[in-house]
Coordinates of C-alpha atoms in Angstrom, one line a residue:
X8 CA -7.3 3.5 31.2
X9 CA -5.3 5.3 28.5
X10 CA -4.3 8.8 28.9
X11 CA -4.3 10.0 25.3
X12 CA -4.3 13.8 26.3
X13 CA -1.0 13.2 28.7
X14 CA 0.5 11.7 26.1
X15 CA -0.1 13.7 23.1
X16 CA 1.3 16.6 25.4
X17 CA 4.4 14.5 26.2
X18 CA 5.2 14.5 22.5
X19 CA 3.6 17.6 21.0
X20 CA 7.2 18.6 20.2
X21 CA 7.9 15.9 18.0
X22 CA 5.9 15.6 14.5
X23 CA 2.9 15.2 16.0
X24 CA -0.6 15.3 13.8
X25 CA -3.7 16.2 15.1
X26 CA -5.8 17.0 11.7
X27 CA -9.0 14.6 11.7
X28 CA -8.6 14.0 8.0
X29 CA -5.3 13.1 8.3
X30 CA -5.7 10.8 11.4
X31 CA -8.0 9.4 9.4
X32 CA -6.3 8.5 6.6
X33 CA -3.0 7.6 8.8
X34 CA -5.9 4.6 10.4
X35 CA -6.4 3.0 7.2
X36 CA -5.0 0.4 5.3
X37 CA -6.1 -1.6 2.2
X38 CA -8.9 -3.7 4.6
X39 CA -11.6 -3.0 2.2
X40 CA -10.4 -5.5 -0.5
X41 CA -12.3 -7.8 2.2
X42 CA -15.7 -6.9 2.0
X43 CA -15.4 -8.6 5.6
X44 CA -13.2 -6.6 7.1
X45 CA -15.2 -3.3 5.8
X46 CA -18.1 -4.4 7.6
X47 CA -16.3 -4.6 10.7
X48 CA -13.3 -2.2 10.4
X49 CA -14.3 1.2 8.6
X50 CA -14.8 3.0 11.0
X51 CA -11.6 2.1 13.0
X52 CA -9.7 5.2 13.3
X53 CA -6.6 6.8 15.7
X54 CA -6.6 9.5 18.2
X55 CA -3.6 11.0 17.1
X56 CA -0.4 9.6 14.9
X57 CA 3.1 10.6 15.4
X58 CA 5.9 10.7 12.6
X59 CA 9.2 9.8 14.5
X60 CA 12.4 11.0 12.9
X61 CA 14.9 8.6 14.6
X62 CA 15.1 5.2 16.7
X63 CA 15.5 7.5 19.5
X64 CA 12.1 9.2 19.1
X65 CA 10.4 5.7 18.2
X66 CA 11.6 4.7 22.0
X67 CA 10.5 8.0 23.5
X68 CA 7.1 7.2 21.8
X69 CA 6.9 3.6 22.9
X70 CA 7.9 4.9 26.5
X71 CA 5.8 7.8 26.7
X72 CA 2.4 5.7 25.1
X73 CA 3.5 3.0 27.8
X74 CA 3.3 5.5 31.0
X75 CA -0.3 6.4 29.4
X76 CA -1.7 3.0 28.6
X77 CA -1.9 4.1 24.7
X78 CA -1.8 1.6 22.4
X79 CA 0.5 2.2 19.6
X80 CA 0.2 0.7 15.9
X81 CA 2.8 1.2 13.4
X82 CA 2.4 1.5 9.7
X83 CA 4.0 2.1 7.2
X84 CA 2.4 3.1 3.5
X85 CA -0.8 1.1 4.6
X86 CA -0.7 -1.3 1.7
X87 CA -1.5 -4.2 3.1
X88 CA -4.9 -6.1 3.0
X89 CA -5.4 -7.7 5.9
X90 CA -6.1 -5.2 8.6
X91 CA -2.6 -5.0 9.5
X92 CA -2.1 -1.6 10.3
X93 CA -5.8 -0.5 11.4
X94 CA -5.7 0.7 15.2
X95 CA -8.0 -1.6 16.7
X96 CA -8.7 0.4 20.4
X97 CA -7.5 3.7 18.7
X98 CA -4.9 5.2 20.2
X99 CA -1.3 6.3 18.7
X100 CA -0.3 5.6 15.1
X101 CA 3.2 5.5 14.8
X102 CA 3.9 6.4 11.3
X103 CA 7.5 5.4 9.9
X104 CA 7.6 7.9 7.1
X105 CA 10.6 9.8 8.2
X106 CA 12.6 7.2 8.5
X107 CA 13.7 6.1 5.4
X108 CA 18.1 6.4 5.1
X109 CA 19.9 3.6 3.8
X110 CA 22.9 3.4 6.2
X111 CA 25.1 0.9 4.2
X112 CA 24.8 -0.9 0.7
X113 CA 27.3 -3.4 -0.9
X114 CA 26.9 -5.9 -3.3
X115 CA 24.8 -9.0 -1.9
X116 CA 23.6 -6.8 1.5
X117 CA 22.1 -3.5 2.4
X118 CA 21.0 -1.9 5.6
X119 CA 17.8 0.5 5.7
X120 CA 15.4 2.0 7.7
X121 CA 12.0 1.1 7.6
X122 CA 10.4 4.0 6.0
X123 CA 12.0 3.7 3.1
X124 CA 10.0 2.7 -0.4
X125 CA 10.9 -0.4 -2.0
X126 CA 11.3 1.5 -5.5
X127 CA 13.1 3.8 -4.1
X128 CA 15.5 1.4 -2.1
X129 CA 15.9 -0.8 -5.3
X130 CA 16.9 2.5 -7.4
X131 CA 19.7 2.9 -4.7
X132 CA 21.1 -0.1 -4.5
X133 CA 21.3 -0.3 -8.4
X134 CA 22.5 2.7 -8.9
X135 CA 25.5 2.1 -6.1
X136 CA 26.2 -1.5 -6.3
X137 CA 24.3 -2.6 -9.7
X138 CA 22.0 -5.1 -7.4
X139 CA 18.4 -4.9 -6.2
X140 CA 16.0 -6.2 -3.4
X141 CA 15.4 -10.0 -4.0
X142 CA 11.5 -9.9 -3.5
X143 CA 9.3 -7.1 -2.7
X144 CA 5.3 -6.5 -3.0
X145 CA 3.2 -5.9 -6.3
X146 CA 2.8 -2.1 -4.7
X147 CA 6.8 -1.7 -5.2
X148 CA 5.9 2.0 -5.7
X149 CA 4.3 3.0 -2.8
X150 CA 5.5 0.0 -0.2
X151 CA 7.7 0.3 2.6
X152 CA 10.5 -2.1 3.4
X153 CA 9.4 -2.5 7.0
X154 CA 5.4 -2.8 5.7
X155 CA 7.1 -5.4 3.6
X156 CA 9.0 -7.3 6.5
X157 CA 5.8 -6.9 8.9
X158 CA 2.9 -8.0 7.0
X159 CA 4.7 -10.1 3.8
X160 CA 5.0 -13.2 3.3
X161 CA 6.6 -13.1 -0.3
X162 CA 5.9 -11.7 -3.7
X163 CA 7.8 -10.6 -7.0
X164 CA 10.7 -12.5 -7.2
X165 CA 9.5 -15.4 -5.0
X166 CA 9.3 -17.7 -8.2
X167 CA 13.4 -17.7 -7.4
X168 CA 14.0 -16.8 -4.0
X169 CA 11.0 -18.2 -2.4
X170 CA 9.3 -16.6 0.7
X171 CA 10.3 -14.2 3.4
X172 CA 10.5 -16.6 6.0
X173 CA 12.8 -18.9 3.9
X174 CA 16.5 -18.6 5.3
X175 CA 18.9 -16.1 4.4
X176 CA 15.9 -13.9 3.3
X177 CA 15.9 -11.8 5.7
X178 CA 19.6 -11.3 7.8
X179 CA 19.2 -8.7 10.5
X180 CA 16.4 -7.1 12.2
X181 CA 16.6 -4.4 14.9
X182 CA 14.1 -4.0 17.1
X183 CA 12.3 -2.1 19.8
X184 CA 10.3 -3.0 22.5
X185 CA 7.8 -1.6 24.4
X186 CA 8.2 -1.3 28.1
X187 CA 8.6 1.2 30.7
X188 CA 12.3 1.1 29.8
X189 CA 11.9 0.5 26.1
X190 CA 15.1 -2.5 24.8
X191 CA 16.5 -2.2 21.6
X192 CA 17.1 -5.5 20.3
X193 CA 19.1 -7.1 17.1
X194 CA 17.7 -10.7 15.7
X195 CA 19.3 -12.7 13.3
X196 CA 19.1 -16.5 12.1
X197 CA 16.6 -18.2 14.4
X198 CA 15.0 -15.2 16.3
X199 CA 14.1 -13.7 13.1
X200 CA 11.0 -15.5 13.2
X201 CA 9.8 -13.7 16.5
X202 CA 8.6 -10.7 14.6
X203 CA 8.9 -10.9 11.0
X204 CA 5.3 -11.3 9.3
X205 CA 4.0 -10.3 13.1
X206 CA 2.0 -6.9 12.1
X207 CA 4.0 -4.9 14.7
X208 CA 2.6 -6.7 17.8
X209 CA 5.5 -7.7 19.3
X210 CA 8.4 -4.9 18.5
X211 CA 8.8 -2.2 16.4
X212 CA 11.5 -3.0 13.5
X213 CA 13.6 0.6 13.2
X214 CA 16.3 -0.9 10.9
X215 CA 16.6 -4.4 8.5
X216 CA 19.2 -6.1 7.0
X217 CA 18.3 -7.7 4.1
X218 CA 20.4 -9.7 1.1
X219 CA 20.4 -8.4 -2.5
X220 CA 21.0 -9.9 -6.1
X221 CA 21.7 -9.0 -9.1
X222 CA 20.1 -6.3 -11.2
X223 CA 19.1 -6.6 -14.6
X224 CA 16.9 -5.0 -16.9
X225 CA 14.1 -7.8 -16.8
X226 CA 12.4 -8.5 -20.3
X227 CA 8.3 -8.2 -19.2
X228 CA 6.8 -10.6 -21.3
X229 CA 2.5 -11.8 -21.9
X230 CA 1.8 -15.2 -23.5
X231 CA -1.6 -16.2 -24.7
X232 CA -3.7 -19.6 -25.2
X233 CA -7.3 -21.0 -25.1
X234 CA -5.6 -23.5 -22.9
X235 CA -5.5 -23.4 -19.4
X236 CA -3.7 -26.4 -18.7
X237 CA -1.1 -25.2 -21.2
X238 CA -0.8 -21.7 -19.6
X239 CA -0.1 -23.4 -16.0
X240 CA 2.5 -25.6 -17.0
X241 CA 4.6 -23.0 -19.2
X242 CA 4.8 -21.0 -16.2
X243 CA 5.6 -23.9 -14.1
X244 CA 7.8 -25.8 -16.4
X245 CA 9.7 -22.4 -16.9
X246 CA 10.4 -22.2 -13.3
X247 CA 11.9 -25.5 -13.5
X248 CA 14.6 -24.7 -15.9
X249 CA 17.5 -23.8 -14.3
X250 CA 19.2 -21.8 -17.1
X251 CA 16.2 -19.4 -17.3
X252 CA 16.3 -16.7 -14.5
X253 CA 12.7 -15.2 -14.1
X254 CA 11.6 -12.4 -11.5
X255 CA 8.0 -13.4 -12.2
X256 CA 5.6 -16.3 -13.9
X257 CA 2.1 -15.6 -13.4
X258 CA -0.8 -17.0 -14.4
X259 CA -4.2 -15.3 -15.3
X260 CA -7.6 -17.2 -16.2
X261 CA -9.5 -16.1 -18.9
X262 CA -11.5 -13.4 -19.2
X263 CA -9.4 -11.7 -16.2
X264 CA -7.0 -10.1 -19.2
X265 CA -10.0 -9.0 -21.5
X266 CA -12.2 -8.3 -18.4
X267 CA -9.7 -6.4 -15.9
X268 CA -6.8 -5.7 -18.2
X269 CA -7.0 -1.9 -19.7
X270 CA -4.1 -2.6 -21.7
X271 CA -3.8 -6.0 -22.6
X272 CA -7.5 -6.4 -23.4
X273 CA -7.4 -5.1 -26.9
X274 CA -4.9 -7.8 -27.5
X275 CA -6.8 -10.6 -25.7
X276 CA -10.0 -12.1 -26.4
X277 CA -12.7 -13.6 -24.0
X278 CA -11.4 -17.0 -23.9
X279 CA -7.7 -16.3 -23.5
X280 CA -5.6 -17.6 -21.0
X281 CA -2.7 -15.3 -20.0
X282 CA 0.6 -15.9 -18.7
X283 CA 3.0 -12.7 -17.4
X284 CA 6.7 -13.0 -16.6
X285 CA 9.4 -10.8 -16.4
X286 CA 12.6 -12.8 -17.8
X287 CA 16.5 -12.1 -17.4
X288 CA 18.0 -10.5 -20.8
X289 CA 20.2 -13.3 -21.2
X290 CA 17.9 -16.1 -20.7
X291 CA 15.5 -15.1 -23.4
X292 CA 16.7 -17.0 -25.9
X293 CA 16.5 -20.4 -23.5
X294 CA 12.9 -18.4 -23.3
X295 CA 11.9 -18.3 -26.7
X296 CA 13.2 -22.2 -27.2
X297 CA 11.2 -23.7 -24.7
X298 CA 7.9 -21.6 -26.4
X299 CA 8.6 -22.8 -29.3
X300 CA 8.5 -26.2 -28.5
X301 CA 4.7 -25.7 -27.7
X302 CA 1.8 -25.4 -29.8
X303 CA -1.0 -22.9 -28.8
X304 CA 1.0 -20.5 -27.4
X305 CA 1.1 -17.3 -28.7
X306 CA 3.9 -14.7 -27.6
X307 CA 1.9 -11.2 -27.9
X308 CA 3.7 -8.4 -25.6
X309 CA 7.9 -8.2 -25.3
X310 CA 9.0 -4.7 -23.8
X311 CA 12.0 -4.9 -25.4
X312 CA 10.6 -5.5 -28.8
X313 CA 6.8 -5.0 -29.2
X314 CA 4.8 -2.5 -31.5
X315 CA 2.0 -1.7 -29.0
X316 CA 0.5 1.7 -29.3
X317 CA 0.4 1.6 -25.0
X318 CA 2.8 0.1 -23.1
X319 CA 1.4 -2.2 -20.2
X320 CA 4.0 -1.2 -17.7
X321 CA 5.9 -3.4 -15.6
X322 CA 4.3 -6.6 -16.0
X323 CA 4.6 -7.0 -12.0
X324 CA 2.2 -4.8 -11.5
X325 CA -0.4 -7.1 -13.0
X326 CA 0.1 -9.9 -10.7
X327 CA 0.1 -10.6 -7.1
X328 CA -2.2 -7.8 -5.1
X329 CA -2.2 -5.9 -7.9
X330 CA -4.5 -8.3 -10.1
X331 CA -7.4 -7.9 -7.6
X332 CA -7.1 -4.3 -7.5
X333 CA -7.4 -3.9 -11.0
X334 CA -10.1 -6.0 -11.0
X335 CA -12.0 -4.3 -8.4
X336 CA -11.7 -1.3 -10.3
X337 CA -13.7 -2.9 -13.0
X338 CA -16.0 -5.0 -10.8
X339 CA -16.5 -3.8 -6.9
X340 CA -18.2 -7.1 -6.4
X341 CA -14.5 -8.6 -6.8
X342 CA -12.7 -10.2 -4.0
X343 CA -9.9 -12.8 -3.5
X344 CA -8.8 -15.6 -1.7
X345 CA -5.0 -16.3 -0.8
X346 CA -4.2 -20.4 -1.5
X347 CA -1.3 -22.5 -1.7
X348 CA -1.3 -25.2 -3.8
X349 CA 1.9 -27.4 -2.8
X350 CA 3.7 -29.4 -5.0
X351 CA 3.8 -32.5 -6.4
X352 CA 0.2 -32.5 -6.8
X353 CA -0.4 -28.2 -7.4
X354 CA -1.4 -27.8 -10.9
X355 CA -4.1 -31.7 -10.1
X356 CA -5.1 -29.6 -7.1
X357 CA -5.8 -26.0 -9.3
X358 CA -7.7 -28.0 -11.7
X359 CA -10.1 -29.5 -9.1
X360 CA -10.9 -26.2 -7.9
X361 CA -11.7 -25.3 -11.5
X362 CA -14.1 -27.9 -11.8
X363 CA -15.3 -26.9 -8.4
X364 CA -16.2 -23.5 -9.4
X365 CA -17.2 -23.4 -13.3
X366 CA -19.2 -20.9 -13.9
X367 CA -16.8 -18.2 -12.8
X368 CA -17.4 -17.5 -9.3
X369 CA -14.1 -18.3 -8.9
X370 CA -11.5 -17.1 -11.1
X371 CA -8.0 -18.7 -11.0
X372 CA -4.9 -16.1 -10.7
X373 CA -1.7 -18.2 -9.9
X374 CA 1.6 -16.8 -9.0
X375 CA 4.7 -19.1 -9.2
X376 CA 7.3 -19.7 -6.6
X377 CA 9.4 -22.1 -4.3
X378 CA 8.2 -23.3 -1.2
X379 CA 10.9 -25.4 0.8
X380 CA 12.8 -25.7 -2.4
X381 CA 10.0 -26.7 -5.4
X382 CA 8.0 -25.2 -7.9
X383 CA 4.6 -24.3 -6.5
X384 CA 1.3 -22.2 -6.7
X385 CA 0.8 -19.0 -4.5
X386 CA -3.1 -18.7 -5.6
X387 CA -5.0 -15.6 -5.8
X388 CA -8.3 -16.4 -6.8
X389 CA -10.6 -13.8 -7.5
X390 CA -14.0 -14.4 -5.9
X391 CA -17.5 -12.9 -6.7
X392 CA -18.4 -11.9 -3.7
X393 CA -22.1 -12.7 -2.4
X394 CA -22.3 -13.1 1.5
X395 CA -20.1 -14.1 3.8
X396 CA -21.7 -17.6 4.5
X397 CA -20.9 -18.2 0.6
X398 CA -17.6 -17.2 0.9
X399 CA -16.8 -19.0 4.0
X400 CA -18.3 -22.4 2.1
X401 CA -15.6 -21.7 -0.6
X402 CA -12.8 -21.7 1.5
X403 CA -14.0 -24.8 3.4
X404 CA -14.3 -26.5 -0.4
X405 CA -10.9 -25.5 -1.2
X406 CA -9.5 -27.1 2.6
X407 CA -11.4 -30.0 2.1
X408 CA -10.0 -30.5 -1.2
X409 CA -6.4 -30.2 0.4
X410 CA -5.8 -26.5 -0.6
X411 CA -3.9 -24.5 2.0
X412 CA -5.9 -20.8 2.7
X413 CA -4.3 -17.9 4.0
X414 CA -7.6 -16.3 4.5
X415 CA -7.5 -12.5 3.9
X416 CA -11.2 -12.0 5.3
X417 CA -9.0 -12.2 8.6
X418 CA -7.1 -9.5 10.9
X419 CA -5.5 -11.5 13.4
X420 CA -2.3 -13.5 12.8
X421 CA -3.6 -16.5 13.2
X422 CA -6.3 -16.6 11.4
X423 CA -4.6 -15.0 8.2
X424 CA -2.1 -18.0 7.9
X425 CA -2.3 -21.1 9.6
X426 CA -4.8 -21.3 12.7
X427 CA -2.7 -21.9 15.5
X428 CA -0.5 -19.7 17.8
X429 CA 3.3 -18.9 16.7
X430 CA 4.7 -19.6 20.1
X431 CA 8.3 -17.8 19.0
X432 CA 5.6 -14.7 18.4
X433 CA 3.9 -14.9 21.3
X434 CA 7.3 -15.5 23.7
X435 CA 8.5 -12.6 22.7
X436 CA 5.5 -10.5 22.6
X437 CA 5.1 -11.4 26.3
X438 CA 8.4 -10.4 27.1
X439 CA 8.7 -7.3 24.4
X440 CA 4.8 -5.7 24.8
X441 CA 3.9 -6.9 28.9
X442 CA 0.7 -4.7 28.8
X443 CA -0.1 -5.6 25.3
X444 CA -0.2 -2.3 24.0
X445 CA 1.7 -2.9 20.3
X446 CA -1.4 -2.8 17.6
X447 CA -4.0 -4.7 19.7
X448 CA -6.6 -7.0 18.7
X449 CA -4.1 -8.9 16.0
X450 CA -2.7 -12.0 17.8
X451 CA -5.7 -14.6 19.1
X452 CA -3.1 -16.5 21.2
X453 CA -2.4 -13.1 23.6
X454 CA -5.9 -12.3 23.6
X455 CA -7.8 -15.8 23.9
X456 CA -5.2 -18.5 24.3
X457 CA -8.1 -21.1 24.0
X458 CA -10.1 -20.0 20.9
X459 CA -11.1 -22.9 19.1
X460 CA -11.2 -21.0 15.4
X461 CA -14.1 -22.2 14.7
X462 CA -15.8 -19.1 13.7
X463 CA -14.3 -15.4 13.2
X464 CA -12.4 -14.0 15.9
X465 CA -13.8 -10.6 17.0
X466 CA -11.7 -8.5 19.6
X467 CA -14.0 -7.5 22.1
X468 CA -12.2 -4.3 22.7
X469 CA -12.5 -3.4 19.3
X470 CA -13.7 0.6 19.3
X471 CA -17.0 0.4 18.1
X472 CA -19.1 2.6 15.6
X473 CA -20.5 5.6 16.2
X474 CA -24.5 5.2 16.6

């Protein structure tokens, strides 16, 4: 039985908060894109969250919380959709805000703490070494790097780099455990995959190491057509040239630029297709060579060259999460589904899901990038959301058809990528979190080793609502 008032008086000297507002908003992440995981997780909230300063404090936390049976979850800004950081059986959140120094940057490597915002890290390292982070998420802005590290899986910059879990993506990660004696651990090349993209259930990540490239002052760029087909395999074709260096190709399906849009949309029209990349400054002109070789394209939006009245912004901030978000801000019936569509056969694949769907309950929102190597589709579709039993018929359309879903409607591990247990994840959870106290509820295979996934998993010590 956990002993919240023992340990909150353990560690009332340290930056302790007990303000039911705050608690509140410290318990919540960005569940509700799923209008599943409202339903079940709204009312999910902390009994008290701690602000550690130091990897010092963050093991007198763990130790402390671990004496008391209190669970701990760990967040960072809260920006992820999936449930990640929402304390399941209440408990501590451990928020990483203080801890955000950079302890070393040089060109190709820098070493951070995981508190610190991935716009802010990427000003940094551009301003000492003229390089930046490699990938980061759509909600660069407000994003941690350890968020980033815990509950990515890839994002801007993917259409070069690929994903998180690729090698050399990720090169160090320090780590803490939580036991009566708390460990501090350092992973590299193989045991990185024992808690990257693990939600915090299996160690806390107090500093990464991650690899850098160049910086450059990337040209955002919108292209237009009536023609989907067209739209999908600029983007992809453009990926495919080696000579052009992109940060990001995305592809929207019409009307999500008139519809969703604010800025684009006077510059769009019902029917158009829109593609959004963010190009190298010296690969625009192999840019502009391979457009022109294409009919029905039209180039509408440059940022270095465009008479506009309102700039868009940065055109990353249109793709990836972002996309839905904009969209639900429009339409609160919006939701999305995560696909991959591998290659060879990913733009056959997105066009059979078109013609599964025509009347716009599903909307296609594509984002280019390498997987093992080749061009592929990282889908976002946006879905009109009707009932759950709807929804749940989509996604079984979409695996039948040979589309791979990473289903954001989900809060455990499993479920949320590729229904079976990460035994690397669970080994070291085991070892790492023995009275699995490290944000409960997430990982199916500590929980329910024989769950067959053939319905929603639904941790039965899940805090329930208030009647």
């Amino acid at each position: 039985m956990s002993n919240i008032e023992a340990a909150k008086a353990a560690l009332s000297h340290l930056d302790l908060e007990e303000k039911e507002a705050a608690i509140t908003a410290a318990s919540r992440d960005f569940f509700w894109y799923s209008p599943v995981l409202k339903k079940r997780m709204d009312h999910l909230r902390a009994d008290f969250v701690v602000r550690p300063r130091t990897e010092a404090e963050v093991i007198e936390v763990l130790k402390t919380c671990y004496a008391h049976d209190v669970p701990v979850t760990t967040r960072g800004a809260g920006t992820g959709n999936y449930g990640q950081a929402m304390p399941m059986r209440g408990g501590c959140v451990m928020h990483l805000r203080h801890m955000t120094a950079v302890k070393s940057c040089e060109p190709g490597r820098v070493v951070v703490e995981p508190g610190c915002l991935l716009k802010d890290l990427d000003a940094y390292c551009k301003e000492q070494v003229g390089h930046e982070l490699r990938m980061v998420s759509s909600t660069w802005a407000t994003a941690t790097v350890g968020g980033f590290i815990a509950g990515g899986s890839g994002g801007v910059g993917s259409v070069t780099w690929g994903s998180l879990r690729d090698l050399g993506n990720i090169i160090r990660l320090r780590v803490v455990t939580m036991e009566a004696e708390p460990r501090v651990l350092e992973f590299t090349g193989e045991e990185l995959a024992r808690v990257s993209h693990a939600y915090g259930t299996n160690g806390i990540i107090t500093e990464l190491e991650l690899p850098l490239a160049p910086a450059y002052d990337w040209t955002g760029v919108f292209v237009k057509t009536k023609d989907f087909a067209a739209a999908m395999t600029l983007a992809d074709d453009l990926a495919n040239e080696d000579g052009i260096l992109l940060k990001v190709a995305s592809v929207y399906e019409a009307p999500t630029a008139k519809s969703y849009f604010q800025r684009v949309a006077p510059h769009v029209e019902e029917d158009d297709h829109l593609i959004g990349l963010m190009i190298a400054p010296h690969s625009m002109d192999g840019f502009l060579t391979l457009l022109a070789r294409r009919p029905n394209l039209d180039l509408i939006y440059r940022s270095d060259d465009h008479d506009w009245p309102r700039s868009p912004g940065h055109i990353f901030e249109y793709g990836w999460n972002h996309t839905t978000l904009r969209a639900l801000k429009v339409d609160p019936e919006i939701t999305y589904l995560q696909v991959r569509y591998g290659y060879p056969g990913h733009k056959a694949l997105v066009e059979k899901m078109r013609a599964a769907f025509p009347d716009g309950e599903v909307i296609q929102h594509l984002e280019v990038m390498r997987m093992e190597g080749k061009v592929a589709f990282a889908g976002l579709s946006m879905v009109r959301f009707t009932s759950e039993e709807r929804l749940d018929e989509i996604i079984r359309i979409h695996e039948e058809a040979g589309a791979l879903i990473f289903n954001p409607h989900r809060y455990t591990l499993e479920e949320g990528g590729r229904q079976h247990a990460d035994a690397r994840q669970l080994n070291f959870k085991k070892e790492a979190d023995p009275k699995g106290l490290l944000n409960p509820g997430k990982m199916i295979s500590w929980d329910a080793p024989d769950w067959e996934y053939e319905r929603m998993y639904s941790y039965p010590q899940m805090t329930k609502a208030d009647a």
